[in-house]
C-alpha positions as semicolon CSV with decimal commas, in nm:
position;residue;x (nm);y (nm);z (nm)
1;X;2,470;3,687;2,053
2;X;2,719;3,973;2,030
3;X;3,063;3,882;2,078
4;X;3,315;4,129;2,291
5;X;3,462;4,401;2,111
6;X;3,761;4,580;2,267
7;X;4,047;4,820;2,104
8;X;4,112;5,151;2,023
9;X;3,892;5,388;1,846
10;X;3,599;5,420;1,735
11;X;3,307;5,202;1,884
12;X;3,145;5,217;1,534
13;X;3,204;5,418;1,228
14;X;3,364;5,321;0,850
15;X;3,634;5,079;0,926
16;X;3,850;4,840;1,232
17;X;4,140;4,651;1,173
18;X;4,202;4,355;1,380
19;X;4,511;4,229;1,483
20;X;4,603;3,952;1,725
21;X;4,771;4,115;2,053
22;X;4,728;4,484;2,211
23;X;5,042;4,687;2,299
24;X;5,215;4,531;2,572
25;X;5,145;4,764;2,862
26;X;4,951;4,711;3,183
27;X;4,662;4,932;3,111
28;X;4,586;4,749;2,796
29;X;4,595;4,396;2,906
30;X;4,240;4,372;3,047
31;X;4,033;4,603;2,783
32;X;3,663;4,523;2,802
33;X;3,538;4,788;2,519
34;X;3,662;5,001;2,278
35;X;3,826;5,360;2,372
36;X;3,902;5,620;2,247
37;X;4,295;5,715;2,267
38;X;4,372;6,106;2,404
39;X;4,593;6,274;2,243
40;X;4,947;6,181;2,259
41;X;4,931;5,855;2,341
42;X;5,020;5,673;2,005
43;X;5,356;5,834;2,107
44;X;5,348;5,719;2,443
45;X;5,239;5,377;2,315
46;X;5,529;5,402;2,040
47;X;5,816;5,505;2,342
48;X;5,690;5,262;2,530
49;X;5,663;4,936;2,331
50;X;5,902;5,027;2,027
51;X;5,899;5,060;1,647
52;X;5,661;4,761;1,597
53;X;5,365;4,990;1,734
54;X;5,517;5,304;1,575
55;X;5,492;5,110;1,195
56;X;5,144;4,957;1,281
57;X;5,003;5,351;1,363
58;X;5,229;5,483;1,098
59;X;5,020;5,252;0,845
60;X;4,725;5,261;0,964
61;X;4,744;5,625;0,920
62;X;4,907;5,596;0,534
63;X;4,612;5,373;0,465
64;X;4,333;5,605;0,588
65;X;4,495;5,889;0,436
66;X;4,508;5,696;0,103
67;X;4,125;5,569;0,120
68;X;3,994;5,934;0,133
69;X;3,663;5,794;0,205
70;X;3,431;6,096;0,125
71;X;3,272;6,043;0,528
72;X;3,622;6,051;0,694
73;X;3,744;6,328;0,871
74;X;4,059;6,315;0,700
75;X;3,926;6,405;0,384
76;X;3,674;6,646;0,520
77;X;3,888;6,856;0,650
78;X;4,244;6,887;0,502
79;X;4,281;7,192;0,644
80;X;4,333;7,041;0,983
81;X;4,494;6,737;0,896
82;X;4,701;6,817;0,584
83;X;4,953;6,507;0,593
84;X;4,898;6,153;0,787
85;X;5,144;6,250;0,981
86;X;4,941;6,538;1,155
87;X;4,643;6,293;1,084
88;X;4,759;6,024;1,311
89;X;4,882;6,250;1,607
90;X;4,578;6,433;1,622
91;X;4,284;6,189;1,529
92;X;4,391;5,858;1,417
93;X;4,145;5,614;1,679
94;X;4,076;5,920;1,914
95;X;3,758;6,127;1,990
96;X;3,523;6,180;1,701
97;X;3,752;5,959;1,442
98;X;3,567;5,667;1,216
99;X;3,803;5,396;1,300
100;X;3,920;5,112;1,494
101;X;4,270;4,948;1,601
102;X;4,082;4,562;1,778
103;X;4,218;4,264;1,913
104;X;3,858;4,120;1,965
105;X;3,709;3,861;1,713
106;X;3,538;3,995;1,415
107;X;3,143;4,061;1,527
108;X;2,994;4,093;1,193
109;X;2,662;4,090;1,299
110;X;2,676;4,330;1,464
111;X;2,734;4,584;1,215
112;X;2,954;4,839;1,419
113;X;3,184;4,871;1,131
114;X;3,142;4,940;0,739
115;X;3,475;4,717;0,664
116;X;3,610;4,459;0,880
117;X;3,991;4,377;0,782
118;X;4,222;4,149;0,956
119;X;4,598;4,260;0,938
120;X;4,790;3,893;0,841
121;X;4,717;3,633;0,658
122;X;4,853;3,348;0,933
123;X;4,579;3,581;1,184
124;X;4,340;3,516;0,946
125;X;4,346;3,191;0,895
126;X;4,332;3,134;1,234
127;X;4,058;3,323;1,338
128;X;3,849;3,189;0,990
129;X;3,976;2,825;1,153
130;X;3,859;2,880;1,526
131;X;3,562;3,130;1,437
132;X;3,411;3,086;1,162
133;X;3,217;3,372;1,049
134;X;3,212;3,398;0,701
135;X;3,154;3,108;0,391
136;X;3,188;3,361;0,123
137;X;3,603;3,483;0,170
138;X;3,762;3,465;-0,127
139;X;4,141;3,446;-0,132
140;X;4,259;3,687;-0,468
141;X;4,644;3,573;-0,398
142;X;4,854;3,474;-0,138
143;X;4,850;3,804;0,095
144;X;4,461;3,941;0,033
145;X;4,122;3,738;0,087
146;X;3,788;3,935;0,072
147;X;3,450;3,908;0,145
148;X;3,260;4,131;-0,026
149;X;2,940;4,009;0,074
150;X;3,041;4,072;0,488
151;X;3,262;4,369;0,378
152;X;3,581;4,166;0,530
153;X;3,923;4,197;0,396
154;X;4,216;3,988;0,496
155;X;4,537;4,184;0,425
156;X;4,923;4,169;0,526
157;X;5,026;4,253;0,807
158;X;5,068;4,640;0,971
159;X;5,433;4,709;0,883
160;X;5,614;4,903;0,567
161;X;5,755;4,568;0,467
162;X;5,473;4,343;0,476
163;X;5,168;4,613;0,381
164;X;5,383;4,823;0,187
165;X;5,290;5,133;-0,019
166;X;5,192;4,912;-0,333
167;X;4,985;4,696;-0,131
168;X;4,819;5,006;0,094
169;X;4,711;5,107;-0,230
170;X;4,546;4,769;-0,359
171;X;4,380;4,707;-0,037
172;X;4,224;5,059;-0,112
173;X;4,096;4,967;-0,450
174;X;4,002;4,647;-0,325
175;X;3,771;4,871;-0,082
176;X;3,669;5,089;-0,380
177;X;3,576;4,789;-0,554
178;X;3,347;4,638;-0,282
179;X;3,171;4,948;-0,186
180;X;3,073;5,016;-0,548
């Protein structure tokens, strides 16, 4: 049985990140499915709902730019996308991109999604406590679990203090790691 999936992005492709709640706006309180975001609305979401959406976008964009996964369109084309910055206004979880921004359960059978990571630990734990989809998670300290078996990654949270530079970059080895 396939569980709902709803967000932003990419209804399959290399990577989603889950967190708990979507932005607080009316035409995101009922999603149903994934979609695709047009262009310009990560800053309408951002003027809308305030700097906690602007750092979880802002992140989400630092991290893909850091993973430069060989299949992502941020690596295969610089030319278009030459900083996150220009990255995440013009393709971050829009048309085309390979990933996703849920706020459904992870659905790891279905296998929409090379790597399944959950942004905060207290999340996590809940989820792993009410849905338990994986026996194999392995916390490595007090902020990152994985499973590499699954492909899942518990990491902190979506926000310069909590997944920080230093910690964007070990959830990208810890990515490297598992793939290899």
């Amino acid at each position: 049985m396939n569980l709902p999936t709803y967000g932003f992005g990419a209804e399959q492709g290399l990577l989603a990140i889950y967190v708990e709640h979507p932005p607080k706006l009316a035409e995101f309180q009922n999603l149903n499915k994934v979609i695709a975001l047009q262009t310009g609305e990560i800053d309408y979401i951002n003027q809308q709902c305030g700097n906690g959406w602007r750092k979880v976008f802002n992140v989400y964009a630092k991290f893909v730019a850091e993973l430069s996964h060989p299949d992502h369109d941020f690596t295969n084309h610089p030319e278009q996308y030459p900083s996150w910055q220009q990255y995440r206004d013009k393709r971050l979880l829009q048309q085309g991109c390979q990933e996703a921004l849920l706020f459904s359960v992870p659905d790891l059978a279905a296998n929409r999604y090379d790597w399944h990571i959950i942004a905060g630990r207290t999340y996590g734990k809940t989820l792993l406590r009410d849905h338990l989809f994986t026996n194999s998670l392995h916390w490595i300290d007090e902020e990152f679990a994985i499973d590499p078996v699954s492909k899942l990654l518990i990491c902190p949270y979506l926000d310069y203090r909590q997944l920080s530079n230093i910690k964007i970059s070990k959830l990208v080895a810890l990515i490297r790691a598992g793939a290899s």
